[in-house]
Amino acid sequence: MFAALPVLAGCAGQTSARPAARGGPLVLTFQFHWANGAAWNATTTALVQQYLDQTFNARTKGVRAVPWGICCGKSAQIITASLGGSNYPDVIGECCVSFAAMRDADILAPLDNLLRQDNIATSLWSQGHVAVLRSAGRQLGLPMYDGPQVLGYRQDILDTLGLSYPSPDWTYQEAAHLWQACANHAGGTRRYGACLQWYDGWEYLLRGFGGTEMDASGTHCLLASPACIQAVQWFYDLLFAEVITYRRDVAPLVDGSAVFSAVGGWDVFQEATRLGTKVKWNLLPLPQFPHGRYTYTNKDFWALNRASRYPDQAWTLLRWLAAEPEWQRFIIKTALLEPSLNSLWGDWEAAIVAAAPPLRGIALKYYREAAQQGYGIPAPFYTYDPVGARTQIATGLAAIAARKVAVTPGLQGIAEQIDALEQVGGQATSPSFAEQRSALRTEDARIAGMFAQGS
Protein backbone atom coordinates (compact mmCIF):
# COMPACT_ATOMS: atom_id res chain seq x y z
CA MET A 1 0.00 0.00 0.00
CA PHE A 2 2.79 2.41 0.81
CA ALA A 3 4.49 2.14 -2.57
CA ALA A 4 6.60 5.25 -1.92
CA LEU A 5 8.42 3.53 0.92
CA PRO A 6 11.26 1.08 0.22
CA VAL A 7 10.95 -2.24 2.04
CA LEU A 8 14.16 -2.30 4.03
CA ALA A 9 15.69 -3.78 7.14
CA GLY A 10 18.65 -3.19 9.41
CA CYS A 11 20.18 -0.15 10.97
CA ALA A 12 22.92 2.24 9.89
CA GLY A 13 25.46 3.93 12.11
CA GLN A 14 25.99 7.66 12.48
CA THR A 15 28.57 9.63 10.59
CA SER A 16 31.11 12.07 11.99
CA ALA A 17 30.46 15.78 11.69
CA ARG A 18 33.95 16.70 10.42
CA PRO A 19 35.57 17.44 7.04
CA ALA A 20 36.75 14.31 5.29
CA ALA A 21 40.00 15.68 3.86
CA ARG A 22 42.16 18.77 3.99
CA GLY A 23 41.17 21.13 1.20
CA GLY A 24 37.95 19.23 0.44
CA PRO A 25 34.41 20.42 1.12
CA LEU A 26 33.55 21.01 4.75
CA VAL A 27 31.08 18.42 6.00
CA LEU A 28 27.92 19.46 7.81
CA THR A 29 25.82 16.86 9.59
CA PHE A 30 22.16 17.10 10.47
CA GLN A 31 19.53 15.09 12.30
CA PHE A 32 16.01 14.64 10.97
CA HIS A 33 12.78 12.72 11.41
CA TRP A 34 12.19 9.54 9.40
CA ALA A 35 8.57 8.57 9.77
CA ASN A 36 5.87 5.93 9.45
CA GLY A 37 7.91 2.85 10.20
CA ALA A 38 10.23 3.21 7.20
CA ALA A 39 13.52 1.51 8.03
CA TRP A 40 16.61 3.65 8.50
CA ASN A 41 19.57 1.66 7.23
CA ALA A 42 22.42 1.72 4.71
CA THR A 43 20.04 1.79 1.75
CA THR A 44 17.93 4.67 3.01
CA THR A 45 21.06 6.52 4.12
CA ALA A 46 22.34 6.22 0.55
CA LEU A 47 18.98 7.38 -0.82
CA VAL A 48 19.04 10.49 1.35
CA GLN A 49 22.69 11.20 0.55
CA GLN A 50 22.06 10.87 -3.18
CA TYR A 51 19.27 13.41 -2.92
CA LEU A 52 21.43 15.80 -0.90
CA ASP A 53 24.26 15.51 -3.45
CA GLN A 54 21.89 16.28 -6.31
CA THR A 55 20.30 19.30 -4.62
CA PHE A 56 21.78 21.19 -1.67
CA ASN A 57 25.34 19.92 -2.07
CA ALA A 58 25.39 20.55 -5.82
CA ARG A 59 24.41 24.19 -5.31
CA THR A 60 26.30 25.07 -2.12
CA LYS A 61 29.95 25.60 -2.96
CA GLY A 62 32.48 24.07 -0.59
CA VAL A 63 29.88 22.30 1.57
CA ARG A 64 28.66 18.71 1.79
CA ALA A 65 25.65 17.92 3.99
CA VAL A 66 25.36 14.37 5.30
CA PRO A 67 22.92 12.70 7.73
CA TRP A 68 24.22 12.43 11.29
CA GLY A 69 21.35 10.25 12.46
CA ILE A 70 17.63 10.40 12.92
CA CYS A 71 15.43 11.92 15.60
CA CYS A 72 14.87 11.41 18.56
CA GLY A 73 15.96 10.97 22.19
CA LYS A 74 19.66 11.66 21.73
CA SER A 75 19.88 14.89 23.70
CA ALA A 76 22.29 13.61 26.37
CA GLN A 77 24.61 12.21 23.69
CA ILE A 78 24.48 15.43 21.66
CA ILE A 79 25.09 17.67 24.67
CA THR A 80 28.11 15.62 25.76
CA ALA A 81 29.53 15.51 22.23
CA SER A 82 28.95 19.23 21.68
CA LEU A 83 30.75 20.16 24.88
CA GLY A 84 33.50 17.69 24.05
CA GLY A 85 33.98 19.15 20.57
CA SER A 86 33.44 16.17 18.26
CA ASN A 87 30.87 13.76 16.82
CA TYR A 88 27.91 16.13 17.17
CA PRO A 89 25.35 17.26 14.55
CA ASP A 90 25.76 20.79 13.23
CA VAL A 91 21.99 20.98 12.79
CA ILE A 92 20.09 19.29 15.60
CA GLY A 93 16.78 17.53 14.96
CA GLU A 94 15.10 16.48 18.20
CA CYS A 95 11.79 16.46 20.04
CA CYS A 96 9.99 16.98 23.29
CA VAL A 97 11.88 17.49 26.55
CA SER A 98 15.16 17.40 24.58
CA PHE A 99 14.47 21.04 23.74
CA ALA A 100 14.53 22.01 27.41
CA ALA A 101 17.63 19.91 28.11
CA MET A 102 19.54 21.46 25.21
CA ARG A 103 18.28 24.94 26.07
CA ASP A 104 19.53 24.51 29.62
CA ALA A 105 22.89 23.24 28.35
CA ASP A 106 23.09 26.41 26.21
CA ILE A 107 23.94 24.53 23.03
CA LEU A 108 21.08 26.02 20.96
CA ALA A 109 22.13 29.14 19.05
CA PRO A 110 19.51 31.94 18.85
CA LEU A 111 18.03 32.30 15.37
CA ASP A 112 16.35 35.71 15.57
CA ASN A 113 19.07 37.72 13.83
CA LEU A 114 19.49 35.05 11.17
CA LEU A 115 15.77 35.03 10.43
CA ARG A 116 15.75 38.82 10.20
CA GLN A 117 18.81 39.05 7.96
CA ASP A 118 17.24 36.59 5.49
CA ASN A 119 13.78 38.15 5.79
CA ILE A 120 12.19 34.88 6.94
CA ALA A 121 8.85 35.34 8.71
CA THR A 122 7.80 32.87 11.38
CA SER A 123 4.33 32.88 9.79
CA LEU A 124 5.73 30.21 7.43
CA TRP A 125 5.09 27.71 10.22
CA SER A 126 2.29 26.81 12.59
CA GLN A 127 2.21 29.55 15.20
CA GLY A 128 1.64 27.32 18.20
CA HIS A 129 4.63 25.19 17.24
CA VAL A 130 6.91 28.20 16.65
CA ALA A 131 5.94 29.76 19.97
CA VAL A 132 6.98 26.78 22.12
CA LEU A 133 10.47 26.90 20.58
CA ARG A 134 11.09 30.37 22.00
CA SER A 135 12.75 30.94 25.35
CA ALA A 136 13.60 34.17 27.14
CA GLY A 137 12.57 36.11 24.03
CA ARG A 138 14.85 34.11 21.71
CA GLN A 139 13.85 31.76 18.89
CA LEU A 140 15.97 28.68 19.62
CA GLY A 141 14.38 26.24 17.18
CA LEU A 142 12.19 25.91 14.11
CA PRO A 143 9.47 23.30 13.51
CA MET A 144 10.66 20.08 11.89
CA TYR A 145 7.19 18.73 11.06
CA ASP A 146 3.64 19.27 12.29
CA GLY A 147 1.49 16.39 13.50
CA PRO A 148 -1.52 17.97 15.21
CA GLN A 149 -4.16 15.74 16.73
CA VAL A 150 -7.64 15.36 15.34
CA LEU A 151 -10.35 12.91 16.40
CA GLY A 152 -10.75 9.62 14.62
CA TYR A 153 -14.19 8.11 15.11
CA ARG A 154 -16.07 4.92 14.28
CA GLN A 155 -19.04 5.81 12.15
CA ASP A 156 -20.20 2.18 12.08
CA ILE A 157 -20.59 2.13 15.87
CA LEU A 158 -22.54 5.38 15.76
CA ASP A 159 -24.76 3.80 13.08
CA THR A 160 -25.40 0.76 15.30
CA LEU A 161 -26.28 3.00 18.24
CA GLY A 162 -28.57 5.17 16.10
CA LEU A 163 -26.48 8.27 16.80
CA SER A 164 -25.83 11.05 14.30
CA TYR A 165 -22.33 11.97 13.14
CA PRO A 166 -21.17 15.19 14.78
CA SER A 167 -20.78 18.40 12.84
CA PRO A 168 -17.24 19.83 12.48
CA ASP A 169 -18.38 22.92 14.38
CA TRP A 170 -19.59 20.93 17.41
CA THR A 171 -19.06 22.15 20.97
CA TYR A 172 -17.49 20.50 23.98
CA GLN A 173 -20.94 20.15 25.60
CA GLU A 174 -22.24 18.33 22.50
CA ALA A 175 -19.14 16.17 22.49
CA ALA A 176 -19.56 15.18 26.14
CA HIS A 177 -23.23 14.34 25.55
CA LEU A 178 -22.41 12.18 22.53
CA TRP A 179 -19.52 10.41 24.26
CA GLN A 180 -21.78 9.63 27.20
CA ALA A 181 -24.30 8.06 24.81
CA CYS A 182 -21.53 5.94 23.28
CA ALA A 183 -20.03 4.67 26.55
CA ASN A 184 -21.00 1.17 27.59
CA HIS A 185 -19.59 -0.86 30.48
CA ALA A 186 -22.45 -3.31 30.98
CA GLY A 187 -22.22 -7.08 30.65
CA GLY A 188 -18.45 -7.16 30.63
CA THR A 189 -18.20 -4.93 27.55
CA ARG A 190 -16.00 -1.90 28.04
CA ARG A 191 -16.41 0.90 25.53
CA TYR A 192 -15.45 4.52 26.12
CA GLY A 193 -16.96 7.47 24.35
CA ALA A 194 -13.54 8.97 23.69
CA CYS A 195 -9.82 8.68 24.38
CA LEU A 196 -8.33 12.15 24.89
CA GLN A 197 -4.83 13.58 25.23
CA TRP A 198 -3.94 14.34 28.83
CA TYR A 199 -0.76 15.40 30.59
CA ASP A 200 1.81 16.21 29.32
CA GLY A 201 -0.10 17.46 26.29
CA TRP A 202 -3.02 19.10 28.04
CA GLU A 203 -2.22 22.74 27.22
CA TYR A 204 -4.83 22.57 24.41
CA LEU A 205 -7.57 21.89 26.97
CA LEU A 206 -6.36 24.54 29.41
CA ARG A 207 -6.32 27.10 26.58
CA GLY A 208 -9.76 25.97 25.50
CA PHE A 209 -11.16 26.96 28.88
CA GLY A 210 -9.23 30.24 28.94
CA GLY A 211 -6.24 29.11 31.01
CA THR A 212 -2.61 28.17 30.51
CA GLU A 213 -0.19 26.06 32.52
CA MET A 214 2.39 28.77 33.19
CA ASP A 215 2.99 32.48 32.77
CA ALA A 216 4.91 33.96 29.84
CA SER A 217 8.20 33.82 31.75
CA GLY A 218 7.84 30.09 32.38
CA THR A 219 8.58 30.61 36.06
CA HIS A 220 5.10 30.72 37.62
CA CYS A 221 2.57 27.85 37.52
CA LEU A 222 -1.02 28.93 36.80
CA LEU A 223 -2.76 25.58 37.31
CA ALA A 224 -4.62 26.91 40.36
CA SER A 225 -6.39 29.57 38.26
CA PRO A 226 -10.19 29.25 37.91
CA ALA A 227 -9.91 28.54 34.17
CA CYS A 228 -7.45 25.67 34.64
CA ILE A 229 -9.49 24.24 37.49
CA GLN A 230 -12.59 24.30 35.28
CA ALA A 231 -10.78 22.53 32.42
CA VAL A 232 -9.29 19.83 34.64
CA GLN A 233 -12.57 19.31 36.48
CA TRP A 234 -14.39 18.84 33.15
CA PHE A 235 -11.90 16.14 32.15
CA TYR A 236 -12.00 14.28 35.47
CA ASP A 237 -15.80 14.38 35.69
CA LEU A 238 -15.92 12.49 32.39
CA LEU A 239 -13.05 10.22 33.37
CA PHE A 240 -14.57 9.24 36.71
CA ALA A 241 -17.89 8.55 34.98
CA GLU A 242 -15.99 6.23 32.58
CA VAL A 243 -17.16 8.26 29.62
CA ILE A 244 -13.60 9.01 28.48
CA THR A 245 -10.15 7.59 29.09
CA TYR A 246 -6.57 8.49 28.23
CA ARG A 247 -5.42 8.54 24.60
CA ARG A 248 -3.96 5.36 23.11
CA ASP A 249 -3.75 6.50 19.47
CA VAL A 250 -5.47 4.22 16.92
CA ALA A 251 -5.73 1.02 19.00
CA PRO A 252 -9.09 1.78 20.71
CA LEU A 253 -10.67 2.57 17.35
CA VAL A 254 -9.39 -0.70 15.89
CA ASP A 255 -10.76 -2.91 18.67
CA GLY A 256 -13.88 -0.80 19.26
CA SER A 257 -13.05 -0.04 22.90
CA ALA A 258 -13.59 3.65 22.11
CA VAL A 259 -15.78 5.39 19.55
CA PHE A 260 -13.64 8.55 19.34
CA SER A 261 -9.90 8.86 19.86
CA ALA A 262 -7.33 11.63 19.49
CA VAL A 263 -4.96 10.64 16.67
CA GLY A 264 -1.88 12.65 15.78
CA GLY A 265 -0.36 13.28 12.39
CA TRP A 266 2.15 10.59 13.35
CA ASP A 267 -0.76 8.09 13.44
CA VAL A 268 -1.83 8.41 9.80
CA PHE A 269 0.14 5.31 8.79
CA GLN A 270 -1.73 3.33 11.47
CA GLU A 271 -5.02 4.84 10.40
CA ALA A 272 -4.47 3.60 6.86
CA THR A 273 -3.13 0.14 7.75
CA ARG A 274 -5.11 -0.82 10.86
CA LEU A 275 -8.43 0.88 10.10
CA GLY A 276 -8.19 1.16 6.32
CA THR A 277 -11.39 -0.18 4.80
CA LYS A 278 -11.98 -2.71 7.57
CA VAL A 279 -14.47 -0.47 9.37
CA LYS A 280 -16.41 2.68 8.59
CA TRP A 281 -14.56 5.62 10.11
CA ASN A 282 -13.52 9.22 9.53
CA LEU A 283 -11.76 12.21 11.07
CA LEU A 284 -13.15 15.26 12.83
CA PRO A 285 -11.64 18.30 14.55
CA LEU A 286 -11.72 18.52 18.31
CA PRO A 287 -14.78 20.40 19.55
CA GLN A 288 -15.01 24.08 20.26
CA PHE A 289 -14.24 24.80 23.91
CA PRO A 290 -15.50 27.89 25.81
CA HIS A 291 -12.54 29.95 24.54
CA GLY A 292 -12.15 28.46 21.08
CA ARG A 293 -10.80 25.38 19.35
CA TYR A 294 -7.40 24.00 20.32
CA THR A 295 -5.64 20.68 19.93
CA TYR A 296 -2.33 19.12 20.87
CA THR A 297 0.57 19.05 18.44
CA ASN A 298 4.15 17.83 18.52
CA LYS A 299 7.33 19.74 19.42
CA ASP A 300 9.83 18.23 16.94
CA PHE A 301 12.36 20.91 16.08
CA TRP A 302 15.49 21.83 14.18
CA ALA A 303 18.14 23.95 15.86
CA LEU A 304 21.59 25.34 15.18
CA ASN A 305 24.25 23.76 17.39
CA ARG A 306 26.52 26.32 19.08
CA ALA A 307 29.32 23.79 18.80
CA SER A 308 29.34 23.91 15.00
CA ARG A 309 32.67 25.12 13.66
CA TYR A 310 30.85 26.42 10.59
CA PRO A 311 27.85 28.38 11.92
CA ASP A 312 27.23 30.38 8.72
CA GLN A 313 27.15 27.29 6.55
CA ALA A 314 25.14 25.37 9.17
CA TRP A 315 22.54 28.16 9.10
CA THR A 316 22.37 27.85 5.30
CA LEU A 317 21.61 24.15 5.74
CA LEU A 318 19.08 24.73 8.49
CA ARG A 319 17.33 27.39 6.40
CA TRP A 320 17.11 24.95 3.47
CA LEU A 321 15.68 22.20 5.70
CA ALA A 322 13.17 24.29 7.61
CA ALA A 323 12.22 27.33 5.53
CA GLU A 324 12.47 26.13 1.93
CA PRO A 325 10.20 23.51 0.32
CA GLU A 326 12.71 21.26 -1.46
CA TRP A 327 13.79 18.99 1.42
CA GLN A 328 10.28 18.81 2.85
CA ARG A 329 8.83 17.73 -0.50
CA PHE A 330 11.46 14.97 -0.62
CA ILE A 331 10.66 13.70 2.87
CA ILE A 332 6.92 13.85 2.14
CA LYS A 333 7.41 11.58 -0.88
CA THR A 334 9.86 9.15 0.70
CA ALA A 335 8.60 8.84 4.27
CA LEU A 336 5.14 10.44 4.02
CA LEU A 337 6.10 12.82 6.84
CA GLU A 338 3.81 15.79 7.37
CA PRO A 339 5.35 19.17 6.54
CA SER A 340 6.17 21.99 8.89
CA LEU A 341 5.69 24.65 6.20
CA ASN A 342 2.05 25.69 6.09
CA SER A 343 2.24 25.94 2.30
CA LEU A 344 2.97 22.22 1.76
CA TRP A 345 -0.06 20.55 3.30
CA GLY A 346 -1.64 20.05 -0.12
CA ASP A 347 1.49 18.19 -1.24
CA TRP A 348 1.30 15.92 1.79
CA GLU A 349 -2.40 15.13 1.36
CA ALA A 350 -1.87 14.23 -2.30
CA ALA A 351 1.14 12.02 -1.47
CA ILE A 352 -0.46 10.16 1.42
CA VAL A 353 -3.69 9.45 -0.44
CA ALA A 354 -1.76 8.24 -3.51
CA ALA A 355 0.31 5.91 -1.31
CA ALA A 356 -2.64 4.76 0.81
CA PRO A 357 -5.88 4.54 -1.21
CA PRO A 358 -7.96 3.62 1.91
CA LEU A 359 -7.52 7.26 2.97
CA ARG A 360 -9.53 8.51 0.00
CA GLY A 361 -12.61 10.20 1.38
CA ILE A 362 -11.11 10.56 4.86
CA ALA A 363 -11.11 14.16 6.13
CA LEU A 364 -7.33 14.60 6.32
CA LYS A 365 -7.91 18.33 5.86
CA TYR A 366 -8.37 18.74 9.61
CA TYR A 367 -4.68 18.08 10.18
CA ARG A 368 -3.90 20.89 7.75
CA GLU A 369 -6.49 23.16 9.33
CA ALA A 370 -5.02 22.81 12.83
CA ALA A 371 -1.54 23.67 11.55
CA GLN A 372 -2.48 26.51 9.21
CA GLN A 373 -4.90 28.13 11.64
CA GLY A 374 -2.39 27.80 14.46
CA TYR A 375 -4.63 26.09 17.01
CA GLY A 376 -2.30 23.13 17.45
CA ILE A 377 -0.61 23.77 20.81
CA PRO A 378 2.46 21.88 22.07
CA ALA A 379 3.15 21.51 25.77
CA PRO A 380 5.28 24.42 27.07
CA PHE A 381 8.43 24.18 29.19
CA TYR A 382 9.22 25.70 32.57
CA THR A 383 12.31 27.87 32.65
CA TYR A 384 14.42 26.49 35.48
CA ASP A 385 13.41 22.93 36.33
CA PRO A 386 11.21 21.50 33.57
CA VAL A 387 11.89 17.88 34.52
CA GLY A 388 11.17 18.47 38.21
CA ALA A 389 7.98 20.30 37.30
CA ARG A 390 6.83 17.40 35.14
CA THR A 391 7.39 15.06 38.07
CA GLN A 392 5.34 17.27 40.40
CA ILE A 393 2.48 17.43 37.92
CA ALA A 394 2.48 13.69 37.25
CA THR A 395 2.52 12.92 40.98
CA GLY A 396 -0.22 15.41 41.74
CA LEU A 397 -2.48 14.24 38.93
CA ALA A 398 -2.04 10.62 40.01
CA ALA A 399 -3.39 11.59 43.43
CA ILE A 400 -6.38 13.32 41.83
CA ALA A 401 -7.05 10.34 39.54
CA ALA A 402 -6.93 8.01 42.56
CA ARG A 403 -9.44 10.36 44.30
CA LYS A 404 -7.05 10.96 47.16
CA VAL A 405 -7.50 14.70 46.67
CA ALA A 406 -10.07 16.84 44.87
CA VAL A 407 -9.20 18.79 41.73
CA THR A 408 -8.96 22.26 43.27
CA PRO A 409 -6.66 21.50 46.23
CA GLY A 410 -4.73 19.06 44.05
CA LEU A 411 -3.93 21.73 41.47
CA GLN A 412 -3.16 24.26 44.18
CA GLY A 413 -0.61 21.88 45.67
CA ILE A 414 1.01 21.24 42.29
CA ALA A 415 1.28 24.98 41.61
CA GLU A 416 2.89 25.64 44.99
CA GLN A 417 5.46 22.89 44.48
CA ILE A 418 6.39 24.09 40.99
CA ASP A 419 6.67 27.72 42.04
CA ALA A 420 9.05 26.64 44.79
CA LEU A 421 11.18 24.74 42.26
CA GLU A 422 11.27 27.72 39.91
CA GLN A 423 12.19 30.11 42.71
CA VAL A 424 15.17 27.96 43.69
CA GLY A 425 16.17 27.55 40.05
CA GLY A 426 15.99 31.28 39.45
CA GLN A 427 18.56 31.90 42.17
CA ALA A 428 21.11 29.62 40.53
CA THR A 429 23.43 30.75 37.74
CA SER A 430 23.81 28.38 34.81
CA PRO A 431 27.15 28.36 33.01
CA SER A 432 27.17 29.34 29.35
CA PHE A 433 28.18 26.98 26.59
CA ALA A 434 31.59 28.65 26.33
CA GLU A 435 32.13 28.37 30.10
CA GLN A 436 31.12 24.71 30.13
CA ARG A 437 33.41 23.87 27.21
CA SER A 438 36.31 25.79 28.77
CA ALA A 439 35.85 24.00 32.08
CA LEU A 440 35.71 20.64 30.32
CA ARG A 441 38.90 21.34 28.38
CA THR A 442 40.66 22.50 31.54
CA GLU A 443 39.64 19.30 33.30
CA ASP A 444 40.74 17.18 30.33
CA ALA A 445 44.12 18.92 30.34
CA ARG A 446 44.49 18.38 34.09
CA ILE A 447 43.72 14.67 33.78
CA ALA A 448 46.08 14.31 30.81
CA GLY A 449 48.79 16.02 32.84
CA MET A 450 48.26 13.64 35.73
CA PHE A 451 48.79 10.64 33.44
CA ALA A 452 51.83 12.29 31.84
CA GLN A 453 53.39 12.84 35.25
CA GLY A 454 52.69 9.26 36.24
CA SER A 455 54.32 7.83 33.11
Coordinates of C-alpha atoms in Angstrom, one line a residue, residues 121-271:
A121 CA 8.9 35.3 8.7
T122 CA 7.8 32.9 11.4
S123 CA 4.3 32.9 9.8
L124 CA 5.7 30.2 7.4
W125 CA 5.1 27.7 10.2
S126 CA 2.3 26.8 12.6
Q127 CA 2.2 29.6 15.2
G128 CA 1.6 27.3 18.2
H129 CA 4.6 25.2 17.2
V130 CA 6.9 28.2 16.7
A131 CA 5.9 29.8 20.0
V132 CA 7.0 26.8 22.1
L133 CA 10.5 26.9 20.6
R134 CA 11.1 30.4 22.0
S135 CA 12.8 30.9 25.3
A136 CA 13.6 34.2 27.1
G137 CA 12.6 36.1 24.0
R138 CA 14.9 34.1 21.7
Q139 CA 13.9 31.8 18.9
L140 CA 16.0 28.7 19.6
G141 CA 14.4 26.2 17.2
L142 CA 12.2 25.9 14.1
P143 CA 9.5 23.3 13.5
M144 CA 10.7 20.1 11.9
Y145 CA 7.2 18.7 11.1
D146 CA 3.6 19.3 12.3
G147 CA 1.5 16.4 13.5
P148 CA -1.5 18.0 15.2
Q149 CA -4.2 15.7 16.7
V150 CA -7.6 15.4 15.3
L151 CA -10.3 12.9 16.4
G152 CA -10.7 9.6 14.6
Y153 CA -14.2 8.1 15.1
R154 CA -16.1 4.9 14.3
Q155 CA -19.0 5.8 12.2
D156 CA -20.2 2.2 12.1
I157 CA -20.6 2.1 15.9
L158 CA -22.5 5.4 15.8
D159 CA -24.8 3.8 13.1
T160 CA -25.4 0.8 15.3
L161 CA -26.3 3.0 18.2
G162 CA -28.6 5.2 16.1
L163 CA -26.5 8.3 16.8
S164 CA -25.8 11.0 14.3
Y165 CA -22.3 12.0 13.1
P166 CA -21.2 15.2 14.8
S167 CA -20.8 18.4 12.8
P168 CA -17.2 19.8 12.5
D169 CA -18.4 22.9 14.4
W170 CA -19.6 20.9 17.4
T171 CA -19.1 22.2 21.0
Y172 CA -17.5 20.5 24.0
Q173 CA -20.9 20.1 25.6
E174 CA -22.2 18.3 22.5
A175 CA -19.1 16.2 22.5
A176 CA -19.6 15.2 26.1
H177 CA -23.2 14.3 25.5
L178 CA -22.4 12.2 22.5
W179 CA -19.5 10.4 24.3
Q180 CA -21.8 9.6 27.2
A181 CA -24.3 8.1 24.8
C182 CA -21.5 5.9 23.3
A183 CA -20.0 4.7 26.6
N184 CA -21.0 1.2 27.6
H185 CA -19.6 -0.9 30.5
A186 CA -22.5 -3.3 31.0
G187 CA -22.2 -7.1 30.7
G188 CA -18.4 -7.2 30.6
T189 CA -18.2 -4.9 27.6
R190 CA -16.0 -1.9 28.0
R191 CA -16.4 0.9 25.5
Y192 CA -15.5 4.5 26.1
G193 CA -17.0 7.5 24.3
A194 CA -13.5 9.0 23.7
C195 CA -9.8 8.7 24.4
L196 CA -8.3 12.2 24.9
Q197 CA -4.8 13.6 25.2
W198 CA -3.9 14.3 28.8
Y199 CA -0.8 15.4 30.6
D200 CA 1.8 16.2 29.3
G201 CA -0.1 17.5 26.3
W202 CA -3.0 19.1 28.0
E203 CA -2.2 22.7 27.2
Y204 CA -4.8 22.6 24.4
L205 CA -7.6 21.9 27.0
L206 CA -6.4 24.5 29.4
R207 CA -6.3 27.1 26.6
G208 CA -9.8 26.0 25.5
F209 CA -11.2 27.0 28.9
G210 CA -9.2 30.2 28.9
G211 CA -6.2 29.1 31.0
T212 CA -2.6 28.2 30.5
E213 CA -0.2 26.1 32.5
M214 CA 2.4 28.8 33.2
D215 CA 3.0 32.5 32.8
A216 CA 4.9 34.0 29.8
S217 CA 8.2 33.8 31.7
G218 CA 7.8 30.1 32.4
T219 CA 8.6 30.6 36.1
H220 CA 5.1 30.7 37.6
C221 CA 2.6 27.9 37.5
L222 CA -1.0 28.9 36.8
L223 CA -2.8 25.6 37.3
A224 CA -4.6 26.9 40.4
S225 CA -6.4 29.6 38.3
P226 CA -10.2 29.3 37.9
A227 CA -9.9 28.5 34.2
C228 CA -7.5 25.7 34.6
I229 CA -9.5 24.2 37.5
Q230 CA -12.6 24.3 35.3
A231 CA -10.8 22.5 32.4
V232 CA -9.3 19.8 34.6
Q233 CA -12.6 19.3 36.5
W234 CA -14.4 18.8 33.1
F235 CA -11.9 16.1 32.1
Y236 CA -12.0 14.3 35.5
D237 CA -15.8 14.4 35.7
L238 CA -15.9 12.5 32.4
L239 CA -13.0 10.2 33.4
F240 CA -14.6 9.2 36.7
A241 CA -17.9 8.5 35.0
E242 CA -16.0 6.2 32.6
V243 CA -17.2 8.3 29.6
I244 CA -13.6 9.0 28.5
T245 CA -10.1 7.6 29.1
Y246 CA -6.6 8.5 28.2
R247 CA -5.4 8.5 24.6
R248 CA -4.0 5.4 23.1
D249 CA -3.8 6.5 19.5
V250 CA -5.5 4.2 16.9
A251 CA -5.7 1.0 19.0
P252 CA -9.1 1.8 20.7
L253 CA -10.7 2.6 17.3
V254 CA -9.4 -0.7 15.9
D255 CA -10.8 -2.9 18.7
G256 CA -13.9 -0.8 19.3
S257 CA -13.1 0.0 22.9
A258 CA -13.6 3.7 22.1
V259 CA -15.8 5.4 19.5
F260 CA -13.6 8.5 19.3
S261 CA -9.9 8.9 19.9
A262 CA -7.3 11.6 19.5
V263 CA -5.0 10.6 16.7
G264 CA -1.9 12.6 15.8
G265 CA -0.4 13.3 12.4
W266 CA 2.2 10.6 13.4
D267 CA -0.8 8.1 13.4
V268 CA -1.8 8.4 9.8
F269 CA 0.1 5.3 8.8
Q270 CA -1.7 3.3 11.5
E271 CA -5.0 4.8 10.4

